[in-house]
XYZ file of C-alpha atoms in Angstrom:
753
model
C -21.213 -7.012 21.546
C -20.368 -5.034 18.523
C -23.425 -5.240 16.380
C -23.926 -3.586 12.950
C -26.154 -0.610 13.657
C -26.126 3.003 12.342
C -23.195 4.784 13.877
C -21.279 1.577 14.275
C -21.376 0.134 10.773
C -18.518 1.135 8.411
C -20.201 -0.003 5.215
C -17.973 -2.471 3.316
C -14.867 -0.962 2.246
C -14.733 2.458 3.899
C -11.272 3.162 5.386
C -11.123 5.573 8.334
C -8.800 8.674 8.556
C -6.680 7.728 5.580
C -5.329 10.089 2.880
C -5.093 9.441 -0.780
C -3.062 6.278 -1.285
C 0.461 6.820 -2.339
C 1.473 6.185 -5.878
C 3.131 2.860 -6.640
C 6.831 3.118 -7.054
C 7.945 3.395 -10.708
C 10.061 0.295 -10.594
C 7.171 -1.876 -9.373
C 5.579 -3.725 -12.376
C 2.106 -2.768 -13.238
C 0.105 -5.818 -14.032
C -3.497 -6.804 -13.856
C -4.362 -8.624 -10.639
C -5.463 -12.152 -11.552
C -8.595 -13.736 -9.973
C -8.360 -16.471 -7.451
C -10.132 -18.583 -9.983
C -7.294 -18.093 -12.473
C -4.683 -19.635 -10.145
C -6.136 -21.629 -7.321
C -9.603 -22.720 -8.101
C -11.501 -24.398 -10.973
C -14.163 -21.893 -11.682
C -16.902 -24.496 -12.850
C -16.284 -26.877 -10.075
C -16.369 -24.102 -7.451
C -19.445 -22.374 -8.835
C -21.329 -25.667 -8.827
C -20.306 -26.240 -5.182
C -21.435 -22.732 -4.253
C -24.735 -23.141 -6.026
C -25.318 -26.274 -4.180
C -24.503 -24.640 -0.863
C -26.982 -21.757 -1.637
C -29.718 -24.330 -2.539
C -29.567 -25.898 0.999
C -30.010 -22.551 2.898
C -33.507 -22.146 4.483
C -34.551 -18.884 6.190
C -37.136 -20.784 8.239
C -34.411 -22.462 10.265
C -33.084 -19.020 11.305
C -36.366 -18.020 12.543
C -36.961 -21.314 14.454
C -33.510 -21.148 16.120
C -33.779 -17.345 16.828
C -37.181 -17.917 18.637
C -35.944 -20.859 20.649
C -32.644 -19.350 21.817
C -33.987 -15.869 22.582
C -36.777 -17.120 24.680
C -34.990 -16.693 28.008
C -32.047 -14.604 29.294
C -28.766 -16.217 28.309
C -25.789 -14.313 29.764
C -22.841 -16.312 30.796
C -23.478 -18.260 34.036
C -27.235 -18.535 33.340
C -28.901 -21.904 32.825
C -30.180 -20.850 29.366
C -26.672 -19.869 28.175
C -25.590 -23.450 28.882
C -28.657 -25.014 27.349
C -28.140 -22.813 24.242
C -24.425 -24.023 24.069
C -25.698 -27.619 24.272
C -28.400 -26.972 21.650
C -25.759 -25.511 19.226
C -23.449 -28.465 19.906
C -26.159 -31.009 19.252
C -26.937 -29.327 15.935
C -23.337 -29.340 14.818
C -23.135 -33.067 15.665
C -26.306 -33.702 13.638
C -24.709 -32.042 10.721
C -21.603 -34.203 10.759
C -19.164 -32.103 12.706
C -17.001 -33.610 15.422
C -18.048 -31.520 18.311
C -17.021 -30.731 21.910
C -18.135 -28.046 24.401
C -14.912 -26.532 25.931
C -15.276 -24.774 29.183
C -13.467 -21.987 30.913
C -13.805 -20.595 34.404
C -14.045 -16.943 34.088
C -14.668 -13.966 36.515
C -18.222 -12.522 36.013
C -19.694 -10.287 38.754
C -23.460 -10.277 39.153
C -25.212 -7.319 40.843
C -26.378 -7.692 44.348
C -27.158 -4.013 45.218
C -27.959 -1.172 42.799
C -29.132 2.050 44.344
C -29.036 5.572 42.881
C -30.612 8.384 44.744
C -30.758 12.156 44.205
C -30.241 13.505 47.745
C -30.014 17.247 47.015
C -31.451 19.690 46.234
C -34.404 17.112 46.296
C -34.651 13.607 47.410
C -35.556 11.008 44.558
C -34.853 7.376 44.499
C -34.562 6.249 40.863
C -36.467 3.126 39.838
C -33.568 1.636 37.707
C -36.073 -0.835 35.988
C -37.134 -1.587 32.537
C -40.937 -2.074 32.110
C -42.999 -5.057 30.830
C -44.700 -4.265 27.514
C -47.723 -6.124 26.204
C -46.316 -6.006 22.699
C -43.105 -7.877 23.683
C -43.698 -11.398 24.878
C -40.365 -11.875 26.627
C -40.139 -8.394 28.229
C -41.891 -9.612 31.464
C -39.359 -12.494 32.183
C -37.479 -11.675 35.375
C -36.168 -14.991 36.271
C -32.357 -15.050 35.717
C -32.531 -11.628 34.109
C -29.492 -9.413 34.845
C -30.732 -5.907 35.546
C -29.214 -2.813 34.039
C -25.550 -2.789 35.144
C -21.949 -2.362 34.047
C -19.851 -5.616 34.389
C -16.633 -5.040 36.133
C -17.557 -1.869 37.789
C -16.061 -1.549 41.272
C -18.143 -2.050 44.393
C -18.843 1.272 45.968
C -21.036 3.433 48.247
C -20.304 6.968 47.458
C -22.237 10.369 47.774
C -20.982 13.421 46.120
C -21.944 16.361 43.896
C -22.766 15.701 40.277
C -20.834 16.956 37.224
C -22.168 16.489 33.699
C -19.144 15.610 31.429
C -20.787 15.044 28.000
C -19.404 11.847 26.547
C -16.670 11.663 29.177
C -13.848 11.234 26.753
C -10.399 13.025 27.104
C -11.294 16.140 25.030
C -14.448 16.774 27.230
C -12.141 17.025 30.318
C -9.919 19.506 28.498
C -12.967 21.558 27.889
C -13.996 21.326 31.599
C -10.511 22.460 32.624
C -10.941 25.534 30.441
C -14.235 26.302 32.384
C -12.346 25.902 35.692
C -14.325 22.833 36.627
C -12.829 19.755 38.339
C -14.300 16.292 38.904
C -12.045 15.294 41.710
C -14.196 13.884 44.444
C -17.286 14.116 42.350
C -19.568 11.644 40.539
C -19.732 12.262 36.869
C -22.782 11.944 34.562
C -21.895 10.982 31.018
C -23.955 10.062 27.951
C -23.309 7.052 25.844
C -21.547 7.739 22.553
C -18.327 9.310 21.355
C -16.326 6.159 22.532
C -16.703 2.761 23.875
C -18.479 2.919 27.247
C -15.473 1.706 29.346
C -13.456 4.739 28.380
C -15.835 6.908 30.336
C -15.189 5.553 33.883
C -11.535 5.045 33.185
C -11.025 8.717 32.220
C -13.275 9.811 35.029
C -11.077 7.881 37.475
C -8.006 9.351 35.960
C -9.340 12.858 36.763
C -10.244 11.970 40.269
C -13.976 11.102 40.017
C -15.330 8.686 42.664
C -18.282 7.416 40.673
C -19.657 7.313 37.064
C -23.261 7.255 35.740
C -23.738 6.612 32.067
C -27.100 7.280 30.400
C -28.546 6.958 26.858
C -29.508 10.308 25.577
C -32.621 10.458 23.263
C -30.874 12.695 20.901
C -28.328 9.812 20.163
C -30.500 6.834 21.141
C -34.186 7.504 21.435
C -36.902 9.758 20.229
C -34.363 12.108 18.601
C -33.996 9.375 15.872
C -37.492 8.252 15.496
C -40.536 6.590 17.127
C -39.602 4.654 20.352
C -40.431 1.049 21.109
C -43.048 -0.519 20.910
C -44.478 2.031 18.251
C -41.079 2.145 16.631
C -37.678 0.618 16.873
C -35.797 3.192 19.049
C -34.929 3.125 22.678
C -37.880 4.087 24.936
C -37.489 6.265 28.029
C -36.845 3.287 30.564
C -34.639 1.322 28.240
C -31.139 0.693 29.611
C -27.943 -0.127 27.693
C -25.995 -2.753 29.743
C -22.361 -3.521 28.947
C -18.895 -4.109 30.142
C -16.526 -1.482 31.417
C -13.421 -3.899 31.761
C -10.362 -2.026 30.472
C -10.185 -4.118 27.375
C -7.849 -1.789 25.521
C -5.247 -3.060 28.075
C -6.300 -6.684 27.655
C -9.504 -8.480 26.975
C -10.579 -11.765 28.382
C -10.706 -13.084 31.961
C -9.093 -10.298 34.081
C -7.525 -12.704 36.430
C -5.735 -14.768 33.912
C -3.987 -12.468 31.473
C -2.250 -14.100 28.600
C -3.226 -17.611 29.513
C -6.462 -19.818 29.430
C -8.745 -19.614 32.397
C -8.954 -23.246 33.163
C -10.159 -24.427 36.487
C -7.030 -24.995 38.436
C -4.670 -22.212 36.975
C -3.138 -19.514 39.089
C -5.196 -16.447 39.223
C -4.546 -12.865 40.141
C -6.329 -11.398 43.098
C -9.368 -9.285 42.176
C -7.722 -6.224 43.757
C -4.561 -6.770 41.609
C -6.436 -7.224 38.278
C -5.506 -4.006 36.324
C -8.475 -4.105 34.035
C -11.237 -4.027 36.562
C -12.577 -0.535 37.151
C -11.609 1.382 40.254
C -14.845 3.413 40.759
C -18.477 2.360 40.743
C -20.254 2.633 37.364
C -23.892 2.399 36.574
C -25.880 2.700 33.305
C -29.301 4.388 33.477
C -32.116 5.248 31.105
C -32.816 8.741 29.811
C -36.061 8.605 31.870
C -33.853 8.272 35.054
C -31.341 10.710 33.878
C -33.872 13.571 33.467
C -34.363 14.392 37.132
C -30.500 14.413 37.636
C -30.015 16.899 34.766
C -32.856 19.030 36.066
C -31.140 19.298 39.415
C -27.932 20.537 37.966
C -26.947 24.082 37.797
C -23.586 25.932 37.102
C -22.515 26.788 33.483
C -24.807 25.997 30.693
C -23.362 23.218 28.544
C -21.715 24.049 25.215
C -23.997 23.563 22.238
C -22.284 20.265 21.226
C -22.835 18.894 24.710
C -26.525 19.253 24.710
C -28.794 16.326 24.175
C -32.401 15.751 23.557
C -34.039 15.871 26.867
C -36.535 18.741 27.538
C -34.118 20.517 30.005
C -31.329 23.016 29.739
C -28.127 20.998 30.103
C -25.961 22.407 32.998
C -22.697 21.137 33.984
C -22.566 21.672 37.626
C -21.086 20.793 40.040
C -24.058 20.826 42.161
C -26.304 21.648 43.673
C -27.335 18.195 42.508
C -25.846 15.524 44.948
C -26.324 11.827 44.340
C -25.800 8.607 46.300
C -24.595 5.690 44.280
C -24.334 2.290 45.955
C -23.255 -0.872 44.005
C -22.190 -4.193 45.297
C -21.556 -7.315 43.189
C -21.237 -11.080 43.588
C -17.665 -11.617 42.422
C -17.624 -15.403 41.359
C -16.156 -17.541 38.697
C -18.812 -18.722 36.115
C -18.362 -21.451 33.645
C -18.299 -20.346 29.970
C -19.371 -22.926 27.422
C -17.768 -22.878 23.990
C -19.229 -25.354 21.477
C -16.594 -26.025 18.915
C -17.081 -28.237 15.863
C -14.595 -29.532 13.378
C -14.844 -31.091 9.896
C -11.465 -32.628 9.092
C -9.846 -31.633 5.873
C -9.242 -34.289 3.279
C -5.847 -32.830 1.897
C -4.720 -30.259 4.261
C -6.063 -31.415 7.789
C -3.531 -29.180 9.649
C -4.676 -26.003 7.948
C -7.824 -24.549 9.657
C -10.494 -22.174 8.441
C -12.514 -20.934 11.341
C -15.885 -19.401 11.823
C -17.203 -17.914 15.053
C -20.066 -16.048 16.603
C -20.897 -15.585 20.223
C -24.118 -17.123 21.686
C -24.461 -15.281 25.056
C -26.457 -12.007 25.377
C -27.260 -9.465 28.046
C -30.808 -10.434 28.214
C -32.794 -12.111 25.362
C -30.148 -11.032 22.827
C -32.045 -11.631 19.657
C -30.208 -9.252 17.448
C -26.966 -9.248 19.459
C -25.841 -11.896 19.089
C -28.329 -14.469 17.815
C -28.982 -12.876 14.502
C -25.464 -13.555 13.636
C -25.396 -17.005 15.474
C -28.360 -18.507 13.579
C -26.782 -17.394 10.213
C -23.585 -19.187 11.163
C -25.629 -22.349 12.171
C -27.537 -22.347 8.832
C -24.157 -21.988 7.057
C -22.703 -24.939 8.969
C -25.865 -26.937 8.203
C -25.477 -26.267 4.513
C -21.854 -27.342 4.800
C -23.019 -30.668 6.326
C -25.449 -31.134 3.419
C -22.591 -30.803 1.066
C -20.749 -33.505 2.893
C -23.745 -35.797 2.438
C -23.273 -35.446 -1.349
C -19.761 -37.017 -1.066
C -17.816 -33.670 -0.969
C -15.131 -33.137 1.711
C -13.390 -29.904 2.459
C -9.676 -29.801 1.456
C -8.823 -27.876 4.678
C -10.258 -28.459 8.158
C -13.295 -26.292 8.997
C -13.888 -25.146 12.438
C -17.208 -23.595 13.695
C -17.528 -22.100 17.149
C -20.260 -20.553 19.286
C -18.491 -18.342 21.879
C -19.783 -17.815 25.265
C -19.049 -14.848 27.655
C -18.325 -12.390 24.706
C -20.408 -9.570 26.263
C -18.611 -9.168 29.530
C -15.169 -8.754 27.769
C -14.759 -11.299 25.023
C -14.005 -13.967 27.624
C -14.904 -17.197 25.853
C -13.003 -16.570 22.609
C -9.999 -14.860 24.320
C -9.450 -17.747 26.793
C -9.710 -20.187 23.913
C -7.060 -18.462 21.902
C -4.849 -18.039 24.780
C -5.216 -21.709 25.751
C -4.654 -22.981 22.254
C -2.251 -20.251 21.097
C 0.565 -22.427 19.823
C -1.755 -24.667 17.899
C -3.660 -21.775 16.444
C -0.461 -19.943 15.304
C 0.672 -23.284 13.730
C -2.618 -24.230 11.950
C -5.066 -21.379 11.738
C -5.332 -19.900 8.157
C -8.155 -17.407 8.723
C -10.667 -16.518 11.425
C -14.029 -15.164 10.124
C -16.137 -13.474 12.715
C -19.834 -12.433 12.777
C -21.915 -10.851 15.596
C -25.188 -9.067 15.538
C -26.367 -8.407 12.080
C -29.241 -6.361 10.396
C -30.267 -5.076 7.129
C -28.956 -2.739 4.449
C -25.272 -2.783 3.471
C -22.653 -5.285 3.799
C -19.866 -4.252 6.299
C -16.457 -6.012 6.272
C -13.367 -5.241 8.350
C -10.214 -7.126 8.754
C -6.808 -8.171 7.345
C -6.189 -6.372 4.133
C -4.516 -9.431 2.615
C -8.059 -10.703 2.266
C -9.561 -7.535 0.574
C -9.279 -8.968 -2.858
C -11.070 -12.190 -1.853
C -13.763 -10.171 -0.103
C -14.416 -8.185 -3.115
C -14.570 -11.260 -5.369
C -17.163 -12.813 -3.087
C -19.227 -9.599 -2.625
C -19.361 -9.190 -6.353
C -20.771 -12.708 -6.756
C -23.613 -12.473 -4.188
C -26.888 -10.527 -4.891
C -28.509 -8.135 -2.440
C -31.735 -9.660 -1.278
C -33.668 -6.453 -1.896
C -32.053 -4.590 -4.659
C -31.381 -6.347 -7.894
C -27.569 -5.687 -7.863
C -24.538 -7.394 -6.203
C -23.649 -6.548 -2.599
C -20.591 -4.800 -3.967
C -22.522 -2.716 -6.427
C -24.899 -1.523 -3.720
C -22.073 -0.400 -1.534
C -20.392 1.241 -4.327
C -23.559 3.223 -5.122
C -23.777 4.476 -1.636
C -20.030 5.527 -1.658
C -20.970 7.402 -4.903
C -23.948 9.113 -3.332
C -21.769 10.134 -0.278
C -19.042 11.460 -2.519
C -16.432 9.047 -1.376
C -13.318 9.151 -3.453
C -12.782 5.395 -3.136
C -16.075 4.699 -4.824
C -14.345 4.008 -8.197
C -11.493 1.891 -6.672
C -11.504 -1.546 -8.341
C -11.563 -3.249 -4.972
C -13.559 -1.399 -2.450
C -11.811 -1.050 0.882
C -12.474 -3.020 3.953
C -11.926 -1.197 7.090
C -9.185 -1.929 9.657
C -10.474 -3.587 12.895
C -10.137 -2.261 16.414
C -12.029 -4.363 18.958
C -15.548 -5.120 20.055
C -16.068 -8.714 19.044
C -14.431 -12.189 18.956
C -11.971 -11.496 16.304
C -9.820 -9.487 18.769
C -7.733 -12.319 20.211
C -7.126 -13.787 16.753
C -5.856 -10.703 14.896
C -4.365 -8.660 17.790
C -2.898 -11.356 20.024
C -2.155 -14.385 17.891
C -1.614 -12.574 14.611
C -4.108 -14.620 12.666
C -5.642 -13.112 9.600
C -9.231 -12.221 10.378
C -12.483 -10.730 8.961
C -15.621 -9.418 10.708
C -18.887 -9.286 8.655
C -22.441 -8.080 8.889
C -25.207 -6.072 7.481
C -26.380 -2.617 8.700
C -27.310 0.917 7.882
C -30.928 0.409 7.554
C -31.654 -1.211 10.951
C -32.082 0.463 14.241
C -29.992 0.031 17.450
C -32.679 1.076 19.806
C -32.883 -2.370 21.572
C -29.168 -2.758 22.042
C -28.187 -4.528 25.255
C -31.703 -4.034 26.787
C -34.502 -6.433 27.477
C -36.074 -5.216 24.359
C -33.506 -6.872 22.100
C -36.089 -9.577 21.666
C -37.641 -11.856 19.033
C -40.637 -9.553 18.721
C -38.480 -6.481 18.236
C -36.292 -8.243 15.701
C -39.267 -9.604 13.659
C -40.899 -6.169 13.527
C -37.990 -3.746 12.967
C -35.067 -5.735 11.736
C -34.522 -8.634 9.297
C -37.836 -10.249 10.087
C -37.819 -12.484 6.962
C -34.041 -13.407 7.538
C -33.275 -12.326 3.927
C -30.092 -10.673 5.004
C -29.276 -13.329 7.594
C -29.481 -15.897 4.760
C -27.498 -13.615 2.505
C -24.844 -13.387 5.181
C -24.622 -17.111 5.182
C -23.904 -17.079 1.440
C -21.170 -14.585 1.803
C -19.511 -16.527 4.700
C -20.122 -19.713 3.024
C -18.284 -18.683 -0.105
C -15.386 -17.301 1.964
C -15.149 -20.580 3.773
C -15.534 -22.642 0.707
C -12.885 -20.698 -1.352
C -10.394 -20.675 1.484
C -10.987 -24.392 1.970
C -10.648 -25.340 -1.685
C -7.773 -23.093 -2.983
C -4.686 -24.892 -3.737
C -2.770 -21.654 -3.301
C -4.373 -19.663 -0.412
C -6.017 -16.481 -1.786
C -4.025 -14.056 0.188
C -3.159 -11.083 -1.901
C -0.670 -8.334 -0.855
C -0.956 -5.454 -3.403
C -4.165 -4.145 -1.693
C -2.588 -4.852 1.721
C 0.540 -2.791 0.765
C -1.542 0.025 -0.634
C -3.757 0.278 2.499
C -0.540 0.261 4.718
C 0.579 3.131 2.606
C -2.558 5.158 3.530
C -1.863 4.466 7.161
C 1.688 5.747 6.865
C 0.451 8.836 5.119
C -2.222 9.295 7.779
C 0.396 9.174 10.543
C 2.680 11.615 8.749
C -0.204 14.041 8.497
C -1.021 13.569 12.210
C 2.539 14.489 12.986
C 2.197 17.594 10.882
C -1.151 18.382 12.589
C 0.210 17.935 16.097
C 3.159 20.318 15.291
C 0.928 22.951 13.765
C -1.544 22.697 16.663
C 1.263 23.079 19.145
C 2.740 26.114 17.373
C -0.632 27.860 17.071
C -1.640 27.293 20.606
C 1.693 28.366 22.096
C 1.728 31.493 19.887
C -1.764 32.432 21.101
C -0.710 31.872 24.630
C 2.306 34.179 23.968
C -0.035 36.786 22.674
C -2.389 36.364 25.675
C -5.199 35.991 23.064
C -7.307 33.501 24.949
C -7.594 35.839 27.891
C -8.211 38.927 25.922
C -10.833 37.176 23.569
C -12.602 35.633 26.431
C -15.935 36.771 27.966
C -15.007 38.361 31.311
C -18.428 37.353 32.654
C -17.641 33.622 32.211
C -14.890 31.453 33.433
C -12.894 30.224 30.435
C -9.220 29.687 31.188
C -6.447 29.568 28.567
C -5.343 26.006 27.748
C -2.150 24.641 28.892
C 1.076 25.341 27.006
C 2.158 22.343 24.946
C 5.731 20.908 24.829
C 7.566 21.363 21.598
C 7.171 18.668 18.964
C 10.206 16.876 17.919
C 11.096 16.207 14.209
C 10.157 12.705 13.095
C 12.118 10.835 10.307
C 9.620 8.536 8.562
C 12.145 7.663 5.777
C 12.962 4.253 7.252
C 9.239 3.305 7.316
C 8.644 4.707 3.770
C 11.590 2.661 2.533
C 10.179 -0.433 4.117
C 6.857 0.214 2.633
C 8.375 0.633 -0.825
C 10.041 -2.858 -0.314
C 6.625 -4.220 0.760
C 4.975 -2.861 -2.508
C 7.742 -4.386 -4.612
C 7.401 -7.815 -2.814
C 3.600 -7.611 -3.316
C 3.865 -7.017 -7.018
C 6.660 -9.597 -7.294
C 4.254 -12.133 -5.913
C 1.497 -11.125 -8.205
C 3.922 -11.507 -11.225
C 4.840 -14.981 -9.975
C 1.218 -15.854 -9.370
C 0.123 -14.764 -12.804
C 2.764 -16.949 -14.402
C 1.728 -20.326 -13.166
C -1.198 -22.690 -13.272
C -2.374 -24.328 -10.057
C -1.603 -27.907 -11.223
C 2.086 -27.029 -11.830
C 3.136 -27.046 -8.197
C 3.844 -30.327 -6.354
C 1.841 -30.992 -3.183
C 4.939 -30.402 -1.109
C 5.458 -26.974 -2.798
C 1.942 -25.994 -2.253
C 2.173 -26.650 1.432
C 5.391 -24.617 1.552
C 3.928 -21.651 -0.370
C 0.811 -21.716 1.849
C 2.805 -21.934 4.969
C 4.638 -18.776 4.056
C 1.447 -16.983 3.097
C 0.013 -17.878 6.401
C 2.948 -16.363 8.266
C 2.752 -12.936 6.658
C 0.292 -11.570 9.166
C 2.126 -13.173 12.113
C 5.403 -11.621 10.895
C 3.904 -8.217 11.494
C 3.343 -8.786 15.265
C 5.943 -7.986 17.864
C 6.335 -10.297 20.891
C 6.770 -7.334 23.320
C 3.557 -5.842 22.087
C 2.520 -2.187 22.321
C 3.130 0.414 25.133
C 1.288 -0.198 28.280
C -0.342 -3.246 26.996
C 1.903 -6.020 25.817
C -1.054 -8.317 25.125
C -1.722 -6.577 21.888
C 1.072 -7.780 19.447
C -0.126 -6.496 16.124
C 1.890 -3.517 14.756
C -0.600 -2.559 11.959
C -3.906 -2.489 13.903
C -5.064 -2.019 17.462
C -8.030 -0.766 19.350
C -7.323 2.675 20.685
C -6.142 3.061 24.334
C -8.781 5.824 24.761
C -11.283 4.836 22.097
C -11.965 1.145 23.037
C -13.629 -0.248 19.931
C -12.213 2.346 17.512
C -9.182 1.283 15.577
C -5.677 2.986 15.561
C -3.676 2.045 12.497
C 0.145 1.763 13.163
C -0.889 2.190 16.728
C 2.664 2.456 18.273
C 3.240 5.484 16.127
C -0.205 7.140 16.147
C -0.752 6.796 19.900
C 2.772 8.162 20.526
C 1.859 11.228 18.513
C -1.611 11.516 20.282
C -0.265 11.159 23.828
C 2.768 13.304 22.875
C 5.319 10.607 23.742
C 8.062 11.377 21.169
C 10.384 8.565 22.239
C 7.731 6.085 21.573
C 6.905 7.655 18.251
C 10.488 7.366 17.168
C 10.758 3.837 18.363
C 7.667 2.565 16.661
C 8.479 4.104 13.345
C 11.539 1.690 13.269
C 9.607 -1.194 14.721
C 6.893 -0.911 12.143
C 9.448 -0.659 9.469
C 11.021 -3.999 10.719
C 7.545 -5.610 10.733
C 7.035 -4.587 7.097
C 10.414 -6.023 6.167
C 9.633 -9.355 7.825
C 6.317 -9.412 5.821
C 8.216 -8.642 2.565
C 10.621 -11.583 3.346
C 7.798 -14.088 3.586
C 6.091 -12.706 0.408
C 9.267 -12.866 -1.665
C 9.919 -16.342 -0.359
C 6.648 -17.517 -1.626
C 7.052 -15.737 -4.959
C 10.502 -17.454 -5.493
C 8.915 -20.851 -4.963
C 6.249 -20.005 -7.512
C 8.932 -18.757 -10.048
C 10.894 -21.852 -9.595
C 8.175 -24.114 -10.722
């Protein structure tokens, strides 16, 4: 679902919306952070193991598997998705893993009727079809192909005036209100971008719209970026971006079984009672089909920032364009097939290191998800080759191919919900991949793993440039003037949602990572029938150099996590990053206060009316309620205690050798280290969405994929809910203190030996 493409990739180590990190408290000891090799791994033994692993990797395997698995449409519920799951499971078995295919019964609507017509001022029936291209061998396949649609749209048969709403995010509706335009009773036309697609119909419904049409604008996703397919990689005029619009910021997974696994005989909500299913019909269309709709619109000319790349003056409406939208779906349970493979650990069998990538796609799904899936498979095969040499992992390794990720992270979420107690007791780390490309390594995840990620990225060479992966990203940060370019450990980004790590980190509280390459590959085939083997070979990682490199990176992460006597969680970086989140939220509070004061003062002065163009409708904004004062001191104090605990642990770690601890003490320390992330969750979850338990990161309620750091505080400020803001300042402080307690307990054990 979330593939690494320009506009989505956050190249390794870029932190969003964070101020300069706060200074370390003077009482905290300043010591050099020791390497994982210094305290938990034998460098020579580990280097030999990783060199052996690298030697087993073969790019040809990635190509063979990609060509095979992308040869037919393979969405959840399709015959080829099941066959791909069986193919993956068979390979895992061949490579020495104990494998099973675990199934879940998940709701997945398939379209029965899709009709979109312009009924005024002219009558045009839109084709809603992607063409067959001679240059793309699989583009003519129609058997078992899902047409362009948005999963979990409501059924509907509506006719109304059309209103263009730009990206259809909350700020756009504020602008419409100032222009005196309402969408109540209307059908809105929004372009992709600015947020995750599911936010657009959600916000439209909140404003009274009765339907939503989403189109790919060529300025963002087409000829405005370069040559279109098949001449170039970018989206052609009839290419459609499929995708889910389930309200995943409330909860992902099967909408009928919130919080528990969707096994065959469990109790399910009625479809009408499922809160995450959209309440209005939603349809994605190409920019070729959007053009006659935009041509038929009149009313005010759209603001400059709202104008796209089509050869038409962008008007807002409403009308005189009137459209008829009819959608009907087959609302059935479909079987999701998750192949899950285990290699039992020789010393710590009840400590799991897990890798996952989804195998389902919206059509042929070569880039998203199979580019990541075949890299994972080659990584697992190389692990199997190591086992043949007599090596066994110390910890249990688990490899999974998730089904039904595209509709709403169904396969992985149901697996986590069903196995939650066992996962929380045994899972050390979950490492996710998805669609991957070429360019720069992008890594997001738990900041307790930031040190490990940097150690690995500085050991792996870029396949094109003669530098390490870390050095290449650092060079890009320098070119872009990023002030973190000289930081010893480059930052990894905090994760929102959009792929299968979501249930692990946000619901179960398991430390997680998400990795992929991007920045030099296009996204023009995303979720269309042209996300094909031919497109990938011509315009993406055609020689699989980066796919193989991704296997090297993830293989090292898995092997170091498996073999380390003391798990390589490090908390100085984590504390420093959390410090930036606190500072960012404090600045947001200041910004909200200043914005409120400025707007209300201008309203008092009647400035908006006086400065307005009397020939145009542009209403003053609404008056804002006064902002309360917020006391961040409890949170700042808890953060200082977390910093002190992190340095206390580093000092204890630097003072030991791995062979000093008894086996029992190692298990005790590792148990505490694993519990740090879970200690920063809250059983009651976040406001309006108790499924999300993590107090440090969450996807935004009105951004979808985009992350909100310290979300209870940040969204309280953004939504102007002052009581929530006060409450979560204290709750986050408690979470940090719980983490400090775990870290201090681990340090005390190390010091006692």
